[in-house]
Amino acid sequence: MIRPKLQQRFAATIVALSALMSTAVLAPAGAEDLFYDTVDVRVVNVDVTVTGEDGQPVADLGPDDFELLVDGRVVEISNFSATQGGIPVEGVSTLPATAERGAVDGPTPAPPAATDRLDLVILVDDVHLSARNRNPMLQDLRRHLVQELEDGDRVLVARLNDELRIEQPLTGDLDKVLETLEGLEKQVGRSLTLETAYRTLIRSMEMTRLAGTAVGGQIPTGNSRDADLTAGMADAEAGMIENLARQREGLGRFALDALRSFVDTLAGVKGRKALIYVGDGISSSPAESLVQAWQQKYEAWIIAEERGDLEGVMAHLISLDVDLTKELDDLYEYAASGGVAIYPVSSGSRLARAAGPADTSGSFYDDGRGPNSGTVTTLERFSTETTLLRMADETGGRAFTHSPNLGDVLGQVKQDFATFYSLGWSPDRETVDPLDVEVRVRRPGANVRYARSLLAKDPLDRLQDLTLSALHHGIEDNPLRVRLDAGPQESGVEGRVQVSMMVTIPFENLLLLPGTDHHSGRVSVFVIVRDEGSRGVSPFHHIELPLKVPNDRLVEVLSQSAAYPVNLQMTPGRKRISVGVRDHLARTDATLSVEIDVDAGTLARRSTP
């Protein structure tokens, strides 16, 4: 049941819509083509940070000091702007007057990138973060946030463990952020299990004594640990290596999928975004260091003892197809294309510390061969830190590893977002795949950082990004004064509930072009739903609304609203529904969200203009 007043209001809206249909036509998709066309002038911007050899920003560059290449081809820099100390520099911006067909007020310059605010995202990766160092890092982060954040800055806190969960939505309330981080200190992450397994396996290989025929007189022989026992241990450890490598690969894929989906939700957050990734890195080769440890321990012994039964085991280990390089590359591209600069923060490889010092009695050959834990963990550290360095380099951020000072990290983020250049070009097409970007600076000794991949998205792709950000992060921008109201709920199929929603847009906020008989316009609408219990997200519901208003009824219609009913089939429970609307002629986007209890009909928060 729905509340009587709401039901009356919803029914009145339907009546008003019926009356409106006789004057203003909301034509269905595929109706007669309109007499006008629109072409959005897309300007893709890449923000560039330039520092000198002393690490300080270089602030006196102009457009002629830069060369921009896209997919290896030099392109014209059509837009250029500079920002110093958070303030746009007057006299250096270039915004060409590029007209769009369908505009009625003459040429409209393409807008510069939004740069007036820092949105800081803190992501704690408890799948790949040392339990030993996580709390000191979180405490340090809390202390420095108090010192570095300014009025207008916003922070989001997310945690990756069994799922990627937003612990604190984007907010300018520093007290809420600090409280959330303090709460995370009381939790334990999944990384502890892997650390223990890794340490146990390395220790096992270190303690296993090699028995049998001496190699160069250096391999000890003995009665209790004969060749068969050594071979049995080698075979068992090989099985444990494969099992642990598969576990690490699975957790790595899970983490990268979650991170990529999370970055997708940030693409619609306007302005620049900095993501502080608190974690020790995801190894691109989860088996490599363990396989090398096993080889160092047993390869020479296998050859000397002519253990054919273990040669196949060794060949199998070496050929293990456990690699996350492609998934990591995809994450870098997604983040860069979404305008998310990543600043990884790590205190060094968790597994390097996990191996730790051990009693290596009997573990090594006297000539230095064997599972030297220093060599193994150096390889592990190299693999994980390489991913952190690339994560920063590909997205325009900067990596801080080996016991970083988090005050330096936040200071670097503030500096990067306060002083930078924005280079723009007009692509001749939309792209499905990211474009490779290269920026060259004609200044000796200059160091340049920027996102290496960007997407030239069409307006509807951008509207989907905005709607997704409204759904997940509560970010709303509603210049069109769109409303989204819930109406009657009825039993649906397979235990679902059909909920009638109404999207309404005041005609006075829409741009209509005059024609011989009609004023015409065009609106696109996206609707998406999230289940607040399972956190599952529905596919987008897409509506195209060409509008036609008879000229002799224009004044009357401008006092009314365009309305469109949307029927949604949903499971019972708490839902968050977000809508994105684009007026194509005005090139204006609007987003908003509501929350409802499905099968109760209670609108928790009614949308307001």
mmCIF file with all atom_site columns, N, CA and C in Angstrom, residues 36-38 100-103 511-513 520-522 582-588:
data_model
loop_
_atom_site.group_PDB
_atom_site.id
_atom_site.type_symbol
_atom_site.label_atom_id
_atom_site.label_alt_id
_atom_site.label_comp_id
_atom_site.label_asym_id
_atom_site.label_entity_id
_atom_site.label_seq_id
_atom_site.pdbx_PDB_ins_code
_atom_site.Cartn_x
_atom_site.Cartn_y
_atom_site.Cartn_z
_atom_site.occupancy
_atom_site.B_iso_or_equiv
_atom_site.pdbx_formal_charge
_atom_site.auth_seq_id
_atom_site.auth_comp_id
_atom_site.auth_asym_id
_atom_site.auth_atom_id
_atom_site.pdbx_PDB_model_num
ATOM 1  N N  . TYR A 1 36  ? 15.927 18.834 -36.743 1.00 0.00 ? 36  TYR A N  1
ATOM 2  C CA . TYR A 1 36  ? 17.220 19.393 -36.371 1.00 0.00 ? 36  TYR A CA 1
ATOM 3  C C  . TYR A 1 36  ? 18.161 18.252 -36.002 1.00 0.00 ? 36  TYR A C  1
ATOM 4  N N  . ASP A 1 37  ? 19.390 18.594 -35.849 1.00 0.00 ? 37  ASP A N  1
ATOM 5  C CA . ASP A 1 37  ? 20.387 17.627 -35.409 1.00 0.00 ? 37  ASP A CA 1
ATOM 6  C C  . ASP A 1 37  ? 21.274 18.305 -34.386 1.00 0.00 ? 37  ASP A C  1
ATOM 7  N N  . THR A 1 38  ? 21.907 17.524 -33.537 1.00 0.00 ? 38  THR A N  1
ATOM 8  C CA . THR A 1 38  ? 22.848 18.089 -32.563 1.00 0.00 ? 38  THR A CA 1
ATOM 9  C C  . THR A 1 38  ? 24.149 17.319 -32.644 1.00 0.00 ? 38  THR A C  1
ATOM 10 N N  . GLU A 1 100 ? 28.243 24.472 -32.010 1.00 0.00 ? 100 GLU A N  1
ATOM 11 C CA . GLU A 1 100 ? 27.579 23.198 -32.143 1.00 0.00 ? 100 GLU A CA 1
ATOM 12 C C  . GLU A 1 100 ? 26.298 23.412 -32.928 1.00 0.00 ? 100 GLU A C  1
ATOM 13 N N  . ARG A 1 101 ? 26.035 22.517 -33.867 1.00 0.00 ? 101 ARG A N  1
ATOM 14 C CA . ARG A 1 101 ? 24.772 22.621 -34.592 1.00 0.00 ? 101 ARG A CA 1
ATOM 15 C C  . ARG A 1 101 ? 23.624 22.405 -33.615 1.00 0.00 ? 101 ARG A C  1
ATOM 16 N N  . GLY A 1 102 ? 22.601 23.247 -33.729 1.00 0.00 ? 102 GLY A N  1
ATOM 17 C CA . GLY A 1 102 ? 21.471 23.157 -32.821 1.00 0.00 ? 102 GLY A CA 1
ATOM 18 C C  . GLY A 1 102 ? 21.507 24.231 -31.771 1.00 0.00 ? 102 GLY A C  1
ATOM 19 N N  . ALA A 1 103 ? 22.622 24.897 -31.556 1.00 0.00 ? 103 ALA A N  1
ATOM 20 C CA . ALA A 1 103 ? 22.690 25.978 -30.589 1.00 0.00 ? 103 ALA A CA 1
ATOM 21 C C  . ALA A 1 103 ? 21.978 27.199 -31.151 1.00 0.00 ? 103 ALA A C  1
ATOM 22 N N  . LEU A 1 511 ? 15.422 23.184 -23.297 1.00 0.00 ? 511 LEU A N  1
ATOM 23 C CA . LEU A 1 511 ? 15.623 24.017 -24.478 1.00 0.00 ? 511 LEU A CA 1
ATOM 24 C C  . LEU A 1 511 ? 14.839 23.423 -25.642 1.00 0.00 ? 511 LEU A C  1
ATOM 25 N N  . LEU A 1 512 ? 13.936 24.239 -26.226 1.00 0.00 ? 512 LEU A N  1
ATOM 26 C CA . LEU A 1 512 ? 13.121 23.814 -27.355 1.00 0.00 ? 512 LEU A CA 1
ATOM 27 C C  . LEU A 1 512 ? 13.423 24.712 -28.545 1.00 0.00 ? 512 LEU A C  1
ATOM 28 N N  . LEU A 1 513 ? 13.588 24.097 -29.715 1.00 0.00 ? 513 LEU A N  1
ATOM 29 C CA . LEU A 1 513 ? 13.883 24.857 -30.928 1.00 0.00 ? 513 LEU A CA 1
ATOM 30 C C  . LEU A 1 513 ? 12.598 25.121 -31.711 1.00 0.00 ? 513 LEU A C  1
ATOM 31 N N  . SER A 1 520 ? 10.593 21.924 -30.716 1.00 0.00 ? 520 SER A N  1
ATOM 32 C CA . SER A 1 520 ? 11.039 20.546 -30.512 1.00 0.00 ? 520 SER A CA 1
ATOM 33 C C  . SER A 1 520 ? 12.264 20.487 -29.618 1.00 0.00 ? 520 SER A C  1
ATOM 34 N N  . GLY A 1 521 ? 12.384 19.374 -28.943 1.00 0.00 ? 521 GLY A N  1
ATOM 35 C CA . GLY A 1 521 ? 13.544 19.124 -28.094 1.00 0.00 ? 521 GLY A CA 1
ATOM 36 C C  . GLY A 1 521 ? 13.796 17.638 -27.991 1.00 0.00 ? 521 GLY A C  1
ATOM 37 N N  . ARG A 1 522 ? 14.832 17.270 -27.274 1.00 0.00 ? 522 ARG A N  1
ATOM 38 C CA . ARG A 1 522 ? 15.159 15.849 -27.123 1.00 0.00 ? 522 ARG A CA 1
ATOM 39 C C  . ARG A 1 522 ? 15.829 15.621 -25.774 1.00 0.00 ? 522 ARG A C  1
ATOM 40 N N  . ARG A 1 582 ? 19.534 14.000 -19.679 1.00 0.00 ? 582 ARG A N  1
ATOM 41 C CA . ARG A 1 582 ? 20.305 14.924 -20.522 1.00 0.00 ? 582 ARG A CA 1
ATOM 42 C C  . ARG A 1 582 ? 19.372 15.659 -21.474 1.00 0.00 ? 582 ARG A C  1
ATOM 43 N N  . ASP A 1 583 ? 19.441 17.002 -21.444 1.00 0.00 ? 583 ASP A N  1
ATOM 44 C CA . ASP A 1 583 ? 18.816 17.841 -22.455 1.00 0.00 ? 583 ASP A CA 1
ATOM 45 C C  . ASP A 1 583 ? 19.854 18.021 -23.558 1.00 0.00 ? 583 ASP A C  1
ATOM 46 N N  . HIS A 1 584 ? 19.643 17.356 -24.695 1.00 0.00 ? 584 HIS A N  1
ATOM 47 C CA . HIS A 1 584 ? 20.666 17.335 -25.739 1.00 0.00 ? 584 HIS A CA 1
ATOM 48 C C  . HIS A 1 584 ? 20.886 18.707 -26.366 1.00 0.00 ? 584 HIS A C  1
ATOM 49 N N  . LEU A 1 585 ? 19.835 19.498 -26.507 1.00 0.00 ? 585 LEU A N  1
ATOM 50 C CA . LEU A 1 585 ? 20.014 20.799 -27.135 1.00 0.00 ? 585 LEU A CA 1
ATOM 51 C C  . LEU A 1 585 ? 20.775 21.751 -26.229 1.00 0.00 ? 585 LEU A C  1
ATOM 52 N N  . ALA A 1 586 ? 20.432 21.752 -24.947 1.00 0.00 ? 586 ALA A N  1
ATOM 53 C CA . ALA A 1 586 ? 21.119 22.632 -23.996 1.00 0.00 ? 586 ALA A CA 1
ATOM 54 C C  . ALA A 1 586 ? 22.441 22.046 -23.537 1.00 0.00 ? 586 ALA A C  1
ATOM 55 N N  . ARG A 1 587 ? 22.671 20.754 -23.878 1.00 0.00 ? 587 ARG A N  1
ATOM 56 C CA . ARG A 1 587 ? 23.881 20.047 -23.433 1.00 0.00 ? 587 ARG A CA 1
ATOM 57 C C  . ARG A 1 587 ? 24.027 20.125 -21.922 1.00 0.00 ? 587 ARG A C  1
ATOM 58 N N  . THR A 1 588 ? 22.918 19.842 -21.238 1.00 0.00 ? 588 THR A N  1
ATOM 59 C CA . THR A 1 588 ? 22.864 19.917 -19.785 1.00 0.00 ? 588 THR A CA 1
ATOM 60 C C  . THR A 1 588 ? 22.485 18.556 -19.214 1.00 0.00 ? 588 THR A C  1
#
